[in-house]
PDB file of C-alpha atoms in Angstrom:
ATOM      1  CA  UNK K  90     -51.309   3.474 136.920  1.00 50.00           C
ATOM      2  CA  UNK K  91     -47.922   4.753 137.330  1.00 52.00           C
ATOM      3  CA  UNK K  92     -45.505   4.198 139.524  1.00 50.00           C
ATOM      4  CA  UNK K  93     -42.335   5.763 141.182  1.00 55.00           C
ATOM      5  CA  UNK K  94     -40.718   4.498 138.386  1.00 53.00           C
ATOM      6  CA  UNK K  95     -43.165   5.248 135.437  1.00 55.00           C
ATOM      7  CA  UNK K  96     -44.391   3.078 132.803  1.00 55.00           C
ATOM      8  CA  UNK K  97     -41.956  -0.138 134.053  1.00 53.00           C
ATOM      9  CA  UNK K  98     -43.647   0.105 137.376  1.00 53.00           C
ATOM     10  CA  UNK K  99     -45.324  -2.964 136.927  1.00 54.00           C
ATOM     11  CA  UNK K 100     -44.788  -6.062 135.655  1.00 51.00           C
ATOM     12  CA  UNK K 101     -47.647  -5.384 133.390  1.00 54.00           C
ATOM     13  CA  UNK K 102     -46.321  -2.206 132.042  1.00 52.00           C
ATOM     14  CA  UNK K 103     -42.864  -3.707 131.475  1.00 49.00           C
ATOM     15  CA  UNK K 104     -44.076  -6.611 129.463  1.00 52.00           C
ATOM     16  CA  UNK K 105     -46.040  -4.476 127.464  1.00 53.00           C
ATOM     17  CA  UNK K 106     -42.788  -2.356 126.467  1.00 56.00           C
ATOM     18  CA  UNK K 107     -40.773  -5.371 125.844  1.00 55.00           C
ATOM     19  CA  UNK K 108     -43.531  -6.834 123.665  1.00 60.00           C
ATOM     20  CA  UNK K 109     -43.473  -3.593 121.709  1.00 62.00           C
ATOM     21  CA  UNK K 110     -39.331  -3.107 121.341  1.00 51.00           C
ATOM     22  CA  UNK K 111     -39.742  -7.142 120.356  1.00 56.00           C
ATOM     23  CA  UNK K 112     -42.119  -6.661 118.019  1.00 64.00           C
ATOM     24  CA  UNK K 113     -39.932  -3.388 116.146  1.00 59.00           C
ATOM     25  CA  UNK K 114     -37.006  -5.282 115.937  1.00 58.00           C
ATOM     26  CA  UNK K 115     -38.315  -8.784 114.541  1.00 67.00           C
ATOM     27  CA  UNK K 116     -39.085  -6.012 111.789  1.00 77.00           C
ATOM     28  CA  UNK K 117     -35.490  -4.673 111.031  1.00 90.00           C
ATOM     29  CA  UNK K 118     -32.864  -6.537 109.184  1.00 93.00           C
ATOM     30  CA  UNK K 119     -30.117  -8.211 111.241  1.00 94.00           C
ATOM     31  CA  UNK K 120     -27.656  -4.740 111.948  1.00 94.00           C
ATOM     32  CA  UNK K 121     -24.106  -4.058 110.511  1.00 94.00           C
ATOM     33  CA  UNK K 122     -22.635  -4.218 114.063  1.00 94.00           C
ATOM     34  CA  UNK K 123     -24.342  -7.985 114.755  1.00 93.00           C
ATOM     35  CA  UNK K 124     -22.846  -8.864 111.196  1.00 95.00           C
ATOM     36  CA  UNK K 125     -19.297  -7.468 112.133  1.00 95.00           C
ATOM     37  CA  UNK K 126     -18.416 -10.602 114.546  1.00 95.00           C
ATOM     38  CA  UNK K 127     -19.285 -12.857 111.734  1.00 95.00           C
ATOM     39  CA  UNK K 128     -15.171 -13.486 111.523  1.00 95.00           C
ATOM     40  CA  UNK K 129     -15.062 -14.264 115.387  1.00 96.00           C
ATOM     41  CA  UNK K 130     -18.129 -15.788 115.841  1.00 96.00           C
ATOM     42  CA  UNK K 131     -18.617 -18.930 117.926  1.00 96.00           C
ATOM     43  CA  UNK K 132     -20.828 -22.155 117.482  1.00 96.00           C
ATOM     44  CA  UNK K 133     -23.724 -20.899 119.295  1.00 96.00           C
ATOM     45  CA  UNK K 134     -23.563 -17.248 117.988  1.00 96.00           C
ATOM     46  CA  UNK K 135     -23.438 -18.006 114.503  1.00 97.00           C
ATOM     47  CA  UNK K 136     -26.094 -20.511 114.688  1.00 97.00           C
ATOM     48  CA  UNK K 137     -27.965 -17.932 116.207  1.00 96.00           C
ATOM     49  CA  UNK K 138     -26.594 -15.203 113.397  1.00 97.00           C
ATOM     50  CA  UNK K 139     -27.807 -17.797 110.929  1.00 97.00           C
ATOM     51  CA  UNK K 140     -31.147 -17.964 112.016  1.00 97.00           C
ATOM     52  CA  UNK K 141     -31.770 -13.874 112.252  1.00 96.00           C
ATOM     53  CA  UNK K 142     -30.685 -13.287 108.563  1.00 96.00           C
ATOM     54  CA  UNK K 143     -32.607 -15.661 107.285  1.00 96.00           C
ATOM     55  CA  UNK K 144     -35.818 -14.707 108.501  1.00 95.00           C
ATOM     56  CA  UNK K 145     -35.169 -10.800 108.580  1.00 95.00           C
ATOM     57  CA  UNK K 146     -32.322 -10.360 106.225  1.00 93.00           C
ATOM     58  CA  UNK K 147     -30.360  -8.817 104.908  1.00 93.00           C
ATOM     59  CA  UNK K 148     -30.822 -10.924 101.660  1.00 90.00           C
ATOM     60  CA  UNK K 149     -27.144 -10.472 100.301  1.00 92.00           C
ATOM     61  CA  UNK K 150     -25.165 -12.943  98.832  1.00 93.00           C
ATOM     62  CA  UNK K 151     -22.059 -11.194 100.121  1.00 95.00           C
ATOM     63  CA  UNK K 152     -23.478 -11.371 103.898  1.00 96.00           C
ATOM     64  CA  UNK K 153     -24.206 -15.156 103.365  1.00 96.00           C
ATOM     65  CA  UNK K 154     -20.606 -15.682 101.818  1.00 95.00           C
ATOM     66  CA  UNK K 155     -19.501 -14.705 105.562  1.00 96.00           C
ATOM     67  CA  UNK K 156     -21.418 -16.773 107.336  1.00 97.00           C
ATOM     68  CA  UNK K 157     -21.367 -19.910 105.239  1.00 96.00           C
ATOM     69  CA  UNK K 158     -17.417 -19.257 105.136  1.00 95.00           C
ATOM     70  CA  UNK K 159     -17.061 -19.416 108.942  1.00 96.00           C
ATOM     71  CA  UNK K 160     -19.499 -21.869 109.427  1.00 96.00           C
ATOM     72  CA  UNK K 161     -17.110 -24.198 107.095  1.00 95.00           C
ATOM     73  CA  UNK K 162     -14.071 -23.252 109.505  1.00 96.00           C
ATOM     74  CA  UNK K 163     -15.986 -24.509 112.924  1.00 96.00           C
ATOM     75  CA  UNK K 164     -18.155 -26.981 111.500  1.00 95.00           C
ATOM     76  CA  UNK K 165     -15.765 -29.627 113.098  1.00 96.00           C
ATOM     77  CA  UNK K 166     -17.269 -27.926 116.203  1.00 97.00           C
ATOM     78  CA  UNK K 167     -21.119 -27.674 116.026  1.00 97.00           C
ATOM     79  CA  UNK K 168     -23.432 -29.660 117.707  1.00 97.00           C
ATOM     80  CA  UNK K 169     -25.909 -31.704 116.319  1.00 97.00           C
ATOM     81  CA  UNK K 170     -28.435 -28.765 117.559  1.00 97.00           C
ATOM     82  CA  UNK K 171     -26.130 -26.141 116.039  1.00 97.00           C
ATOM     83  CA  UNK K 172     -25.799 -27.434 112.501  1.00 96.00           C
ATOM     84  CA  UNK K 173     -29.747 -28.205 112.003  1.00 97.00           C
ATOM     85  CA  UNK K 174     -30.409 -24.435 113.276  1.00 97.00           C
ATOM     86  CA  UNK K 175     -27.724 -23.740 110.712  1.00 97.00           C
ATOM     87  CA  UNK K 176     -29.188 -25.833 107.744  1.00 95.00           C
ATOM     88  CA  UNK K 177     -32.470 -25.121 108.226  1.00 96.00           C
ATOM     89  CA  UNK K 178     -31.625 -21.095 108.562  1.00 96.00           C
ATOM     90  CA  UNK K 179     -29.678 -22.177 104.852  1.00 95.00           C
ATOM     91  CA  UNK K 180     -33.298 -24.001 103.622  1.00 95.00           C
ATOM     92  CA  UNK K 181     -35.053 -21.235 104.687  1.00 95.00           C
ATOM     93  CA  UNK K 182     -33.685 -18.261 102.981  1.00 94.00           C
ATOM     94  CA  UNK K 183     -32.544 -20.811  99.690  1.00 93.00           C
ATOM     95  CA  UNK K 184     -29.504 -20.823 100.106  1.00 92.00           C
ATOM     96  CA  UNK K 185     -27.205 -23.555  98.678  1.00 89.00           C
ATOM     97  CA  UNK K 186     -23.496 -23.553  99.694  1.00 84.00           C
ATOM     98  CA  UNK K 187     -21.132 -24.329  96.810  1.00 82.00           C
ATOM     99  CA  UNK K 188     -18.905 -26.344  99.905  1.00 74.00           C
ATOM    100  CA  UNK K 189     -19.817 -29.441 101.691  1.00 64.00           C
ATOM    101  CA  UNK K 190     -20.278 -27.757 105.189  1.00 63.00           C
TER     102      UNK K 190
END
């Protein structure tokens, strides 16, 4: 059943397309252009940062460097919420930061 607008027509066709663009990019690691604003990134963003590389990479001790290095520069900053997100991203992909954090 397709609309004027084809498959997004409905709400049923649109949720049905997100689901399937959701489901493709749970799959691929966290891109180079997400990982460039590592150096800028804010409390909530790199909490959030934190939590997409550790459960779909990538798995590099260079890209971890980054965030565990900005995390120790606002971590004056983070909530309560924000630093648990950020600890348990750290537990989750084994990750042990040589600083205090």
């Amino acid at each position: 059943q397709k609309g004027p607008f084809g498959p997004f027509s409905g709400v049923r066709g649109f949720a049905s397309k997100a689901g399937n663009w959701l489901e493709a990019t749970e799959k691929r690691p966290v891109s180079q252009d997400s990982l460039a604003v590592i150096p800028w990134a804010g409390r909530s963003t790199l909490a959030g940062l934190f939590q997409s590389v550790a459960s779909r990479g990538p798995n590099d001790a260079s890209v971890w460097a980054k965030l565990i290095a900005r995390a120790d520069v606002i971590a004056h900053s983070l909530s309560a919420k924000q630093a648990s997100l950020i600890l348990s991203a750290l537990a989750r992909a084994q990750q042990r930061p040589k600083s205090s954090l």
